[in-house]
Structures are given as C-alpha cells and as structure tokens.
mmCIF file of C-alpha atoms and ligand atoms in Angstrom:
data_model
loop_
_atom_site.group_PDB
_atom_site.id
_atom_site.type_symbol
_atom_site.label_atom_id
_atom_site.label_comp_id
_atom_site.label_asym_id
_atom_site.label_seq_id
_atom_site.Cartn_x
_atom_site.Cartn_y
_atom_site.Cartn_z
ATOM 1 C CA MET A 1 25.551 8.108 1.500
ATOM 2 C CA SER A 2 23.211 5.014 0.490
ATOM 3 C CA SER A 3 20.165 7.664 0.480
ATOM 4 C CA LEU A 4 22.287 9.678 -1.801
ATOM 5 C CA LEU A 5 22.925 7.151 -4.339
ATOM 6 C CA ASP A 6 19.380 6.135 -3.900
ATOM 7 C CA THR A 7 17.960 9.372 -4.881
ATOM 8 C CA TYR A 8 20.505 9.685 -7.542
ATOM 9 C CA ARG A 9 19.741 6.269 -9.170
ATOM 10 C CA LYS A 10 15.775 7.087 -8.551
ATOM 11 C CA ARG A 11 16.379 10.393 -10.940
ATOM 12 C CA LEU A 12 18.567 8.357 -13.214
ATOM 13 C CA ILE A 13 15.792 5.690 -13.995
ATOM 14 C CA LYS A 14 13.303 8.528 -13.937
ATOM 15 C CA ARG A 15 15.305 10.304 -16.815
ATOM 16 C CA MET A 16 15.750 6.990 -18.780
ATOM 17 C CA LEU A 17 12.152 6.273 -18.739
ATOM 18 C CA HIS A 18 11.204 9.594 -19.715
ATOM 19 C CA THR A 19 13.435 9.640 -22.615
ATOM 20 C CA GLY A 20 12.552 6.077 -23.714
ATOM 21 C CA LEU A 21 15.983 4.613 -23.163
ATOM 22 C CA LEU A 22 14.091 2.208 -20.601
ATOM 23 C CA SER A 23 10.851 1.037 -22.084
ATOM 24 C CA SER A 24 7.566 1.387 -20.203
ATOM 25 C CA GLN A 25 6.238 -2.374 -18.916
ATOM 26 C CA PRO A 26 4.994 -3.386 -16.002
ATOM 27 C CA THR A 27 7.179 -4.470 -13.519
ATOM 28 C CA VAL A 28 4.981 -4.578 -10.526
ATOM 29 C CA LEU A 29 1.675 -5.998 -10.228
ATOM 30 C CA SER A 30 -0.971 -4.892 -7.845
ATOM 31 C CA ILE A 31 -4.066 -6.707 -7.301
ATOM 32 C CA PHE A 32 -7.291 -5.347 -5.913
ATOM 33 C CA THR A 33 -8.176 -8.719 -4.896
ATOM 34 C CA THR A 34 -11.572 -7.857 -4.022
ATOM 35 C CA ASN A 35 -13.793 -5.088 -2.212
ATOM 36 C CA ARG A 36 -15.284 -7.212 0.290
ATOM 37 C CA CYS A 37 -13.906 -6.901 4.136
ATOM 38 C CA ASN A 38 -14.908 -8.520 7.152
ATOM 39 C CA PHE A 39 -14.104 -4.830 8.597
ATOM 40 C CA SER A 40 -15.990 -1.828 8.315
ATOM 41 C CA CYS A 41 -13.238 1.066 8.963
ATOM 42 C CA PHE A 42 -14.972 4.378 9.152
ATOM 43 C CA TYR A 43 -12.204 5.774 7.017
ATOM 44 C CA CYS A 44 -12.081 3.233 4.681
ATOM 45 C CA SER A 45 -12.312 4.430 0.987
ATOM 46 C CA ARG A 46 -14.979 2.114 0.182
ATOM 47 C CA ASN A 47 -17.011 4.169 2.892
ATOM 48 C CA ILE A 48 -16.585 7.563 1.184
ATOM 49 C CA LEU A 49 -19.864 9.221 0.812
ATOM 50 C CA ASP A 50 -21.139 10.476 -2.038
ATOM 51 C CA GLU A 51 -21.125 14.366 -1.404
ATOM 52 C CA SER A 52 -17.470 13.816 -0.186
ATOM 53 C CA PRO A 53 -15.011 15.843 -2.640
ATOM 54 C CA ASP A 54 -12.929 12.663 -2.230
ATOM 55 C CA ALA A 55 -15.782 10.526 -3.981
ATOM 56 C CA GLU A 56 -14.030 10.205 -7.444
ATOM 57 C CA TYR A 57 -11.625 8.055 -5.230
ATOM 58 C CA ARG A 58 -14.094 5.587 -3.775
ATOM 59 C CA TYR A 59 -13.465 2.135 -4.581
ATOM 60 C CA ASP A 60 -16.832 0.178 -4.172
ATOM 61 C CA ASP A 61 -16.667 -2.304 -7.268
ATOM 62 C CA LYS A 62 -17.770 -5.572 -6.930
ATOM 63 C CA SER A 63 -15.518 -7.897 -8.067
ATOM 64 C CA GLU A 64 -13.100 -10.653 -6.983
ATOM 65 C CA PHE A 65 -9.897 -11.559 -8.595
ATOM 66 C CA HIS A 66 -9.075 -15.012 -10.004
ATOM 67 C CA MET A 67 -6.271 -17.215 -11.035
ATOM 68 C CA GLU A 68 -7.003 -17.272 -14.775
ATOM 69 C CA GLU A 69 -6.584 -13.505 -14.712
ATOM 70 C CA LEU A 70 -3.351 -13.772 -12.902
ATOM 71 C CA GLU A 71 -2.124 -16.387 -15.651
ATOM 72 C CA LYS A 72 -3.358 -14.040 -18.331
ATOM 73 C CA ILE A 73 -1.595 -11.089 -16.899
ATOM 74 C CA LEU A 74 1.854 -12.957 -16.288
ATOM 75 C CA ASP A 75 1.577 -14.358 -19.837
ATOM 76 C CA LYS A 76 1.105 -10.987 -21.155
ATOM 77 C CA TYR A 77 3.666 -9.284 -19.058
ATOM 78 C CA PRO A 78 6.793 -11.547 -18.205
ATOM 79 C CA ALA A 79 8.884 -8.439 -16.998
ATOM 80 C CA ILE A 80 6.553 -8.335 -13.923
ATOM 81 C CA ARG A 81 8.718 -8.944 -10.868
ATOM 82 C CA LYS A 82 6.776 -8.420 -7.955
ATOM 83 C CA VAL A 83 3.091 -9.084 -7.367
ATOM 84 C CA SER A 84 1.012 -7.292 -4.586
ATOM 85 C CA PHE A 85 -2.117 -8.516 -3.306
ATOM 86 C CA VAL A 86 -4.014 -5.503 -1.786
ATOM 87 C CA GLY A 87 -7.629 -4.550 -1.146
ATOM 88 C CA ILE A 88 -9.486 -2.008 -0.839
ATOM 89 C CA GLY A 89 -10.892 -5.141 0.914
ATOM 90 C CA GLU A 90 -9.165 -8.202 2.598
ATOM 91 C CA PRO A 91 -7.170 -10.357 0.328
ATOM 92 C CA PHE A 92 -7.611 -13.436 2.979
ATOM 93 C CA LEU A 93 -11.102 -13.729 2.258
ATOM 94 C CA ILE A 94 -10.574 -14.708 -1.617
ATOM 95 C CA LYS A 95 -10.647 -18.448 -2.420
ATOM 96 C CA ASP A 96 -7.674 -18.115 -5.163
ATOM 97 C CA LEU A 97 -5.184 -16.254 -2.939
ATOM 98 C CA ILE A 98 -2.689 -18.839 -1.956
ATOM 99 C CA PRO A 99 -2.677 -20.647 -5.538
ATOM 100 C CA MET A 100 -2.068 -16.889 -6.923
ATOM 101 C CA ALA A 101 0.577 -16.594 -4.625
ATOM 102 C CA MET A 102 2.200 -19.801 -5.111
ATOM 103 C CA LEU A 103 2.194 -19.273 -9.062
ATOM 104 C CA ALA A 104 3.728 -15.856 -8.742
ATOM 105 C CA HIS A 105 6.308 -17.086 -6.174
ATOM 106 C CA GLU A 106 7.135 -20.196 -8.122
ATOM 107 C CA THR A 107 7.606 -18.278 -11.243
ATOM 108 C CA GLY A 108 10.227 -16.160 -9.573
ATOM 109 C CA ARG A 109 8.273 -13.091 -8.436
ATOM 110 C CA ARG A 110 8.699 -11.183 -5.333
ATOM 111 C CA THR A 111 5.257 -11.437 -3.460
ATOM 112 C CA THR A 112 3.328 -9.351 -1.034
ATOM 113 C CA VAL A 113 -0.090 -8.981 1.115
ATOM 114 C CA ILE A 114 -1.270 -6.530 2.773
ATOM 115 C CA SER A 115 -3.668 -7.741 5.601
ATOM 116 C CA ASN A 116 -5.980 -6.716 8.577
ATOM 117 C CA GLY A 117 -4.509 -10.140 10.217
ATOM 118 C CA SER A 118 -7.811 -11.128 11.244
ATOM 119 C CA LEU A 119 -8.375 -14.104 8.841
ATOM 120 C CA ILE A 120 -4.680 -15.010 8.361
ATOM 121 C CA HIS A 121 -4.910 -18.057 10.829
ATOM 122 C CA ARG A 122 -7.260 -19.938 7.849
ATOM 123 C CA GLN A 123 -3.821 -19.917 6.097
ATOM 124 C CA TRP A 124 -1.311 -21.058 8.577
ATOM 125 C CA GLY A 125 1.383 -23.337 6.673
ATOM 126 C CA ASN A 126 0.805 -21.548 3.216
ATOM 127 C CA ILE A 127 1.844 -18.009 4.190
ATOM 128 C CA GLY A 128 5.266 -18.373 4.875
ATOM 129 C CA PRO A 129 6.079 -20.620 1.798
ATOM 130 C CA ASN A 130 4.230 -18.098 -0.706
ATOM 131 C CA PHE A 131 4.847 -14.664 0.620
ATOM 132 C CA ASP A 132 7.994 -12.530 0.802
ATOM 133 C CA ASP A 133 6.072 -9.939 2.817
ATOM 134 C CA ILE A 134 3.164 -9.482 4.453
ATOM 135 C CA SER A 135 1.945 -6.178 6.114
ATOM 136 C CA ILE A 136 -0.675 -5.910 8.805
ATOM 137 C CA SER A 137 -2.541 -2.750 9.136
ATOM 138 C CA LEU A 138 -3.275 -1.577 12.648
ATOM 139 C CA HIS A 139 -6.680 -0.946 12.981
ATOM 140 C CA GLY A 140 -7.020 -0.913 16.760
ATOM 141 C CA LEU A 141 -4.477 -1.426 19.219
ATOM 142 C CA ASN A 142 -7.109 -2.887 21.685
ATOM 143 C CA ALA A 143 -10.582 -4.557 21.494
ATOM 144 C CA VAL A 144 -12.752 -1.414 22.283
ATOM 145 C CA GLU A 145 -10.444 0.645 19.595
ATOM 146 C CA LEU A 146 -11.130 -2.148 17.245
ATOM 147 C CA GLN A 147 -14.680 -2.081 17.803
ATOM 148 C CA ASN A 148 -15.294 1.373 17.283
ATOM 149 C CA ILE A 149 -13.274 1.774 14.274
ATOM 150 C CA ALA A 150 -13.428 -1.418 12.533
ATOM 151 C CA LYS A 151 -17.384 -2.227 13.775
ATOM 152 C CA VAL A 152 -16.416 -5.820 14.709
ATOM 153 C CA LYS A 153 -17.130 -8.003 17.929
ATOM 154 C CA GLU A 154 -14.410 -7.243 20.752
ATOM 155 C CA ASN A 155 -13.323 -10.986 20.752
ATOM 156 C CA ILE A 156 -11.873 -10.155 17.095
ATOM 157 C CA PHE A 157 -9.078 -8.681 18.643
ATOM 158 C CA ASN A 158 -8.227 -11.529 20.841
ATOM 159 C CA GLN A 159 -8.163 -13.745 17.549
ATOM 160 C CA PHE A 160 -6.032 -10.648 15.839
ATOM 161 C CA VAL A 161 -3.343 -10.630 18.618
ATOM 162 C CA GLU A 162 -3.239 -14.411 18.614
ATOM 163 C CA ASN A 163 -2.777 -14.420 14.573
ATOM 164 C CA ILE A 164 -0.030 -11.859 14.905
ATOM 165 C CA ARG A 165 1.910 -13.688 17.797
ATOM 166 C CA TYR A 166 1.688 -16.912 15.480
ATOM 167 C CA LEU A 167 2.574 -15.179 12.576
ATOM 168 C CA VAL A 168 5.934 -14.120 14.058
ATOM 169 C CA ASN A 169 6.621 -16.824 16.723
ATOM 170 C CA VAL A 170 5.997 -19.655 14.284
ATOM 171 C CA GLU A 171 5.294 -19.134 10.603
ATOM 172 C CA ALA A 172 8.058 -16.635 10.311
ATOM 173 C CA LYS A 173 10.194 -18.676 12.034
ATOM 174 C CA GLU A 174 9.674 -21.986 10.167
ATOM 175 C CA PHE A 175 10.032 -19.735 6.823
ATOM 176 C CA PRO A 176 12.649 -16.931 7.738
ATOM 177 C CA ASN A 177 12.124 -15.469 4.248
ATOM 178 C CA LEU A 178 8.886 -14.305 5.124
ATOM 179 C CA ASN A 179 9.134 -10.556 6.219
ATOM 180 C CA VAL A 180 6.316 -9.183 8.658
ATOM 181 C CA HIS A 181 5.591 -5.536 9.085
ATOM 182 C CA ALA A 182 3.146 -3.750 10.696
ATOM 183 C CA SER A 183 1.590 -0.451 9.203
ATOM 184 C CA VAL A 184 -0.048 2.658 11.225
ATOM 185 C CA VAL A 185 -1.012 6.007 9.621
ATOM 186 C CA PHE A 186 0.648 8.936 11.510
ATOM 187 C CA LEU A 187 -1.868 11.282 13.037
ATOM 188 C CA LYS A 188 -0.416 14.278 14.129
ATOM 189 C CA GLN A 189 -3.495 15.118 16.599
ATOM 190 C CA ASN A 190 -2.733 11.607 18.147
ATOM 191 C CA LEU A 191 0.928 10.902 18.628
ATOM 192 C CA GLU A 192 0.601 8.859 21.813
ATOM 193 C CA ARG A 193 -1.170 6.618 19.152
ATOM 194 C CA VAL A 194 1.872 6.464 17.237
ATOM 195 C CA SER A 195 3.779 5.354 20.358
ATOM 196 C CA LEU A 196 1.167 2.735 21.780
ATOM 197 C CA ALA A 197 1.700 1.076 17.890
ATOM 198 C CA ALA A 198 5.222 0.762 18.380
ATOM 199 C CA LYS A 199 4.555 -0.508 21.781
ATOM 200 C CA PHE A 200 2.124 -3.209 20.288
ATOM 201 C CA CYS A 201 4.612 -4.112 17.970
ATOM 202 C CA MET A 202 7.241 -4.817 20.362
ATOM 203 C CA GLU A 203 4.893 -6.646 22.832
ATOM 204 C CA ASN A 204 3.944 -9.145 19.962
ATOM 205 C CA GLY A 205 7.141 -9.558 18.566
ATOM 206 C CA ILE A 206 6.356 -7.608 14.967
ATOM 207 C CA PRO A 207 10.151 -6.679 13.909
ATOM 208 C CA VAL A 208 9.335 -3.496 11.834
ATOM 209 C CA LEU A 209 6.747 -0.728 11.672
ATOM 210 C CA ASP A 210 6.045 1.423 8.726
ATOM 211 C CA LEU A 211 4.554 4.570 9.379
ATOM 212 C CA HIS A 212 2.885 6.233 6.805
ATOM 213 C CA ASN A 213 1.842 10.174 6.296
ATOM 214 C CA TYR A 214 -1.641 10.706 6.054
ATOM 215 C CA LEU A 215 -2.413 10.335 2.326
ATOM 216 C CA SER A 216 -4.667 13.599 1.466
ATOM 217 C CA LEU A 217 -6.829 13.131 -1.815
ATOM 218 C CA GLY A 218 -7.156 17.022 -1.775
ATOM 219 C CA PRO A 219 -6.352 20.161 -0.290
ATOM 220 C CA ASP A 220 -9.474 19.829 2.137
ATOM 221 C CA ALA A 221 -7.767 17.229 4.319
ATOM 222 C CA ARG A 222 -4.408 18.661 3.931
ATOM 223 C CA HIS A 223 -4.118 19.569 7.609
ATOM 224 C CA ASN A 224 -3.785 15.969 8.331
ATOM 225 C CA VAL A 225 -0.655 15.775 6.543
ATOM 226 C CA VAL A 226 2.616 16.121 8.141
ATOM 227 C CA PHE A 227 4.934 18.710 6.355
ATOM 228 C CA GLU A 228 8.840 18.379 6.334
ATOM 229 C CA ASP A 229 8.944 21.851 8.363
ATOM 230 C CA GLU A 230 6.941 20.542 11.095
ATOM 231 C CA HIS A 231 9.495 19.765 13.136
ATOM 232 C CA GLU A 232 7.853 18.561 16.377
ATOM 233 C CA TYR A 233 6.550 15.508 14.549
ATOM 234 C CA ILE A 234 9.561 14.462 12.847
ATOM 235 C CA ASP A 235 11.611 15.443 16.210
ATOM 236 C CA PHE A 236 9.165 13.013 17.767
ATOM 237 C CA THR A 237 9.592 10.031 15.108
ATOM 238 C CA GLU A 238 13.305 10.450 15.506
ATOM 239 C CA LYS A 239 12.907 9.920 19.372
ATOM 240 C CA LEU A 240 10.869 7.024 18.904
ATOM 241 C CA ILE A 241 12.880 5.425 16.099
ATOM 242 C CA GLU A 242 15.955 5.907 18.786
ATOM 243 C CA GLU A 243 14.005 4.692 21.574
ATOM 244 C CA CYS A 244 12.902 1.402 19.798
ATOM 245 C CA LYS A 245 16.359 1.021 18.213
ATOM 246 C CA GLY A 246 17.400 -2.815 18.729
ATOM 247 C CA ARG A 247 14.087 -4.099 19.393
ATOM 248 C CA LEU A 248 11.674 -2.552 16.683
ATOM 249 C CA LYS A 249 12.772 -1.221 13.314
ATOM 250 C CA ILE A 250 10.540 1.906 12.666
ATOM 251 C CA ASN A 251 9.969 3.244 8.954
ATOM 252 C CA PRO A 252 9.190 6.809 9.186
ATOM 253 C CA PRO A 253 6.756 8.524 6.772
ATOM 254 C CA VAL A 254 7.614 10.528 3.954
ATOM 255 C CA TRP A 255 7.398 14.076 5.133
ATOM 256 C CA ILE A 256 5.465 16.231 2.366
ATOM 257 C CA LYS A 257 6.714 19.809 0.691
ATOM 258 C CA ARG A 258 5.165 22.961 2.178
ATOM 259 C CA ASP A 259 6.165 24.562 -1.145
ATOM 260 C CA GLU A 260 4.854 23.057 -4.271
ATOM 261 C CA THR A 261 7.743 24.822 -6.452
ATOM 262 C CA GLU A 262 10.191 22.741 -4.390
ATOM 263 C CA MET A 263 8.285 19.371 -5.407
ATOM 264 C CA GLU A 264 10.196 17.153 -7.998
ATOM 265 C CA TRP A 265 7.040 15.546 -9.050
ATOM 266 C CA GLY A 266 8.763 12.294 -9.566
ATOM 267 C CA CYS A 267 6.556 9.599 -9.786
ATOM 268 C CA ILE A 268 7.216 6.913 -12.382
ATOM 269 C CA SER A 269 4.066 4.817 -11.290
ATOM 270 C CA PHE A 270 2.793 4.779 -14.605
ATOM 271 C CA TYR A 271 5.804 3.453 -16.279
ATOM 272 C CA HIS A 272 6.220 0.482 -14.611
ATOM 273 C CA TYR A 273 3.251 -0.292 -12.365
ATOM 274 C CA LEU A 274 -0.162 -2.297 -13.301
ATOM 275 C CA ARG A 275 -2.923 -2.293 -10.855
ATOM 276 C CA VAL A 276 -5.757 -4.470 -11.454
ATOM 277 C CA ASP A 277 -9.082 -5.742 -10.613
ATOM 278 C CA GLY A 278 -11.311 -8.769 -10.952
ATOM 279 C CA LEU A 279 -13.798 -6.576 -13.097
ATOM 280 C CA GLY A 280 -10.400 -6.118 -15.931
ATOM 281 C CA GLN A 281 -10.125 -2.207 -14.716
ATOM 282 C CA VAL A 282 -6.565 -0.893 -14.236
ATOM 283 C CA SER A 283 -4.702 2.217 -13.188
ATOM 284 C CA GLY A 284 -1.149 2.904 -13.162
ATOM 285 C CA CYS A 285 -1.116 4.591 -9.643
ATOM 286 C CA GLY A 286 0.442 2.967 -6.986
ATOM 287 C CA ARG A 287 -0.863 4.946 -3.992
ATOM 288 C CA ILE A 288 -4.267 6.612 -4.360
ATOM 289 C CA MET A 289 -6.248 6.227 -7.923
ATOM 290 C CA PRO A 290 -7.973 2.719 -7.871
ATOM 291 C CA PRO A 291 -8.715 0.986 -10.870
ATOM 292 C CA GLU A 292 -11.619 2.339 -13.228
ATOM 293 C CA ALA A 293 -13.340 1.238 -16.338
ATOM 294 C CA GLU A 294 -12.714 4.539 -18.149
ATOM 295 C CA ASN A 295 -8.827 3.452 -17.743
ATOM 296 C CA GLY A 296 -8.836 0.941 -19.812
ATOM 297 C CA ASN A 297 -9.496 -3.302 -19.525
ATOM 298 C CA PHE A 298 -6.913 -5.679 -19.582
ATOM 299 C CA GLY A 299 -9.522 -8.566 -20.375
ATOM 300 C CA SER A 300 -10.530 -6.963 -23.607
ATOM 301 C CA GLU A 301 -7.501 -4.897 -24.957
ATOM 302 C CA GLU A 302 -4.796 -6.083 -26.480
ATOM 303 C CA ASP A 303 -1.956 -4.300 -24.459
ATOM 304 C CA VAL A 304 -3.976 -2.481 -21.696
ATOM 305 C CA PHE A 305 -0.509 -0.773 -20.725
ATOM 306 C CA GLN A 306 0.140 0.934 -23.654
ATOM 307 C CA ASN A 307 -3.400 2.457 -24.368
ATOM 308 C CA GLU A 308 -4.091 6.378 -24.284
ATOM 309 C CA TYR A 309 -5.000 6.373 -20.516
ATOM 310 C CA PHE A 310 -1.501 4.961 -19.588
ATOM 311 C CA LYS A 311 0.073 7.227 -22.570
ATOM 312 C CA SER A 312 -1.463 10.636 -21.264
ATOM 313 C CA MET A 313 -0.461 9.940 -17.836
ATOM 314 C CA ARG A 314 3.234 9.163 -18.714
ATOM 315 C CA ALA A 315 2.893 12.507 -20.464
ATOM 316 C CA SER A 316 1.569 14.376 -17.695
ATOM 317 C CA PHE A 317 4.670 13.497 -15.387
ATOM 318 C CA ARG A 318 7.252 13.595 -18.487
ATOM 319 C CA THR A 319 6.133 17.335 -18.939
ATOM 320 C CA GLY A 320 4.758 18.198 -15.588
ATOM 321 C CA LYS A 321 1.627 19.239 -17.114
ATOM 322 C CA GLY A 322 -1.768 17.729 -16.166
ATOM 323 C CA ILE A 323 -0.548 15.967 -13.120
ATOM 324 C CA PRO A 324 -3.729 14.756 -10.989
ATOM 325 C CA ALA A 325 -4.615 16.953 -7.938
ATOM 326 C CA CYS A 326 -4.496 14.124 -5.594
ATOM 327 C CA CYS A 327 -0.770 13.972 -6.604
ATOM 328 C CA ARG A 328 0.236 16.985 -4.509
ATOM 329 C CA TYR A 329 0.126 15.361 -0.780
ATOM 330 C CA CYS A 330 1.334 11.778 -2.208
ATOM 331 C CA PRO A 331 4.932 10.743 -1.083
ATOM 332 C CA ASP A 332 5.890 9.742 -4.368
ATOM 333 C CA ALA A 333 5.367 13.152 -6.145
ATOM 334 C CA GLN A 334 7.668 14.852 -3.540
HETATM 335 S S1 SF4 B 401 -9.598 -3.481 7.076
HETATM 336 FE FE1 SF4 B 401 -8.978 -2.267 5.262
HETATM 337 S S2 SF4 B 401 -10.111 -2.592 3.581
HETATM 338 FE FE2 SF4 B 401 -11.171 -3.419 5.756
HETATM 339 S S3 SF4 B 401 -12.582 -1.818 5.980
HETATM 340 FE FE3 SF4 B 401 -10.620 -1.423 7.052
HETATM 341 S S4 SF4 B 401 -9.550 -0.062 5.557
HETATM 342 FE FE4 SF4 B 401 -11.259 -1.061 4.779
HETATM 343 S S1 SF4 B 402 2.134 10.750 -7.511
HETATM 344 FE FE1 SF4 B 402 0.236 10.662 -8.318
HETATM 345 S S2 SF4 B 402 0.543 8.839 -9.773
HETATM 346 FE FE2 SF4 B 402 2.271 8.696 -8.381
HETATM 347 S S3 SF4 B 402 1.663 7.229 -6.815
HETATM 348 FE FE3 SF4 B 402 1.024 9.179 -5.853
HETATM 349 S S4 SF4 B 402 -0.976 9.638 -6.160
HETATM 350 FE FE4 SF4 B 402 -0.168 7.900 -7.682
#
C-alpha cells in the first residue's frame, strides 16, 4: 500500500512540476567535492578512456569545493533541504568537508556523504554530529580484491575494516541520528559477490546495504544491466533479502524496463536538483551527467538554475523529446 501511495505521490509531484503548479527550485544540492581520490578503481568514471563511447560522461576536472561557495549557494537558494557531498573523488580528502557539513546541518538541512571509507578515521567525533547519512562504497571485500580494484596497498583494507567497525560501534552509537549504509553494484556475472557484500556488512555491523543496478551509460554496456524480466536475478535478490532479515536491511536495485515504450521517463531531477563542482560548473542530473562548463556557472550567472540549459532539459522531460540517451537505463527514468 505504501509503495502505491509513493508512486501516486511521485506522479502528482511530477505533474505539478511539469504544469508549473510547483516552481522549479533546487531542494537538493549535490556537491562534487573534488576529483582527487586515494583509490584508483579501474571502473571509476575518472578513468574512462578517450576512445570509449562513454567519454562524454568522464569527470576529470581538477577542482575542490570550498566553504565560501557553499555559503553563496545556500544564500541564493534557501529552499535547499538536503546537501550531499559526493565524488567523483573522495570527499574526506578536502579540507572544508566538516565545516561545510556543519553549516548545512546547523541551518536545518539534511547532510549526506558518500565515501570509500578509508580516510574517515581522520574525522572521528565530527561525522556523527554533522551528517545524517554516510554511505560507504564497497570497492573491495578483502585485501586482495581491494588491492586489485583500487590499486592500493594491501594494508589499506585493514584500515578500512577498522574504520567501518569504529563507525558503527562508536560514532553511530554516540550519535544515533547517523545512518550508516554500504553500497555495492549488482553484477549479474558475479552473484557471489553480492552475497559476500551482505556477509561483509553483517560481520562488520553495517545495518543497511544498498544494491545498485549497473548504471549503463549507453547501449554498449546494457548487457550488464538487470532488466525486470530477468527473474533469476530478482529471485536471487529476494531470497538474499529474506535470508538477511533481522540482521541486515537490503535495499534492492531498481530493475530496468526491457521495453522502452513502457517507461515513464518520470525523472524530475532537473526540476529540483543542483549538482555543482568547485569550478562553478553545474548539472541537474542526479545520477550520470557530471557538472560541465557548457551547462552554466553558479559563480558568474545570476540564477544558474533558470538558465537555458536547465530550461531546455526540463522541456525535454516535460515533452518527452530530446531526453539524453544515458537516461534510458537510469533507475530514475523507469
Ligand atoms: S573510490 Fe570512487 S572516486 Fe575513488 S577511484 Fe574508486 S570509484 Fe573513483
Ligand atoms: S533519468 Fe537522466 S536526468 Fe534523470 S537522473 Fe537519470 S540520467 Fe539523470
């Protein structure tokens, strides 16, 4: 029943935004904190090769987001209710992360951060009071895997595990409002890894695991995506959720529609989502499209959220014409 109500509510909001009954203003601010990272995962979108068909989605702009930029944006857009500190890079590498989270939190916004978990020990005592959610991306479930994927020394895994345990056993206990999640990509070629990720969470006390469908940027990688008619994978997930019940909450991926004509194209990202980086670049996409110079600049434009780029993207989702190809396999468009 609640999911039916949720669907109805989302459709109503979408309709109100499309018809202008609700005004378009940023309520979510997603900050690309830096493109620097202490990991170098081979699948990272910083490492997409020039010759790859996905090269247009690569993010490798050297920048770092600072406090004064956040102050400027929050002053300009007081309707922002949530501030997310994300990559593509490691947020815990930047100097202003905690002061920025503190500012957002103290002004009543929800604060979230996505991290690889290897550097969070630098901020014990500051995470719980300043963040509502921390999501740890599981890039390696053992020392060898982490070394192979992220090109880091084997001992980084020990630090990572130590950090996770402290996070859930000390930081989150002392600050019970802090929600700790882990996340992993659902790879259909490697279901065992999904089970191992769940086991890792249970062994280390992580209470919630988010499974993400493979985010295909275009048709070339669609074989990695799990479609809603692939019952083998869906049954596997349901069984795992059941097995872990009471010990770990698993949020399943959004399964992708096989038939494009059945899609709702219901994404309202461009109506309420502002993604920014330290160069002032912007995007209105909550998943795939990184901030880019050609989309506008929050530093030099009076109201970047109402510029031609945002208006034309809103028109695309309102009319169904000119929606970018990368949206086809995105959970928000299904
Ligand atoms: S941890 Fe994240 S940002 Fe860093 S290299 Fe890996 S995928 Fe990229
Ligand atoms: S549907 Fe498109 S615009 Fe919306 S979040 Fe997904 S990729 Fe971004």
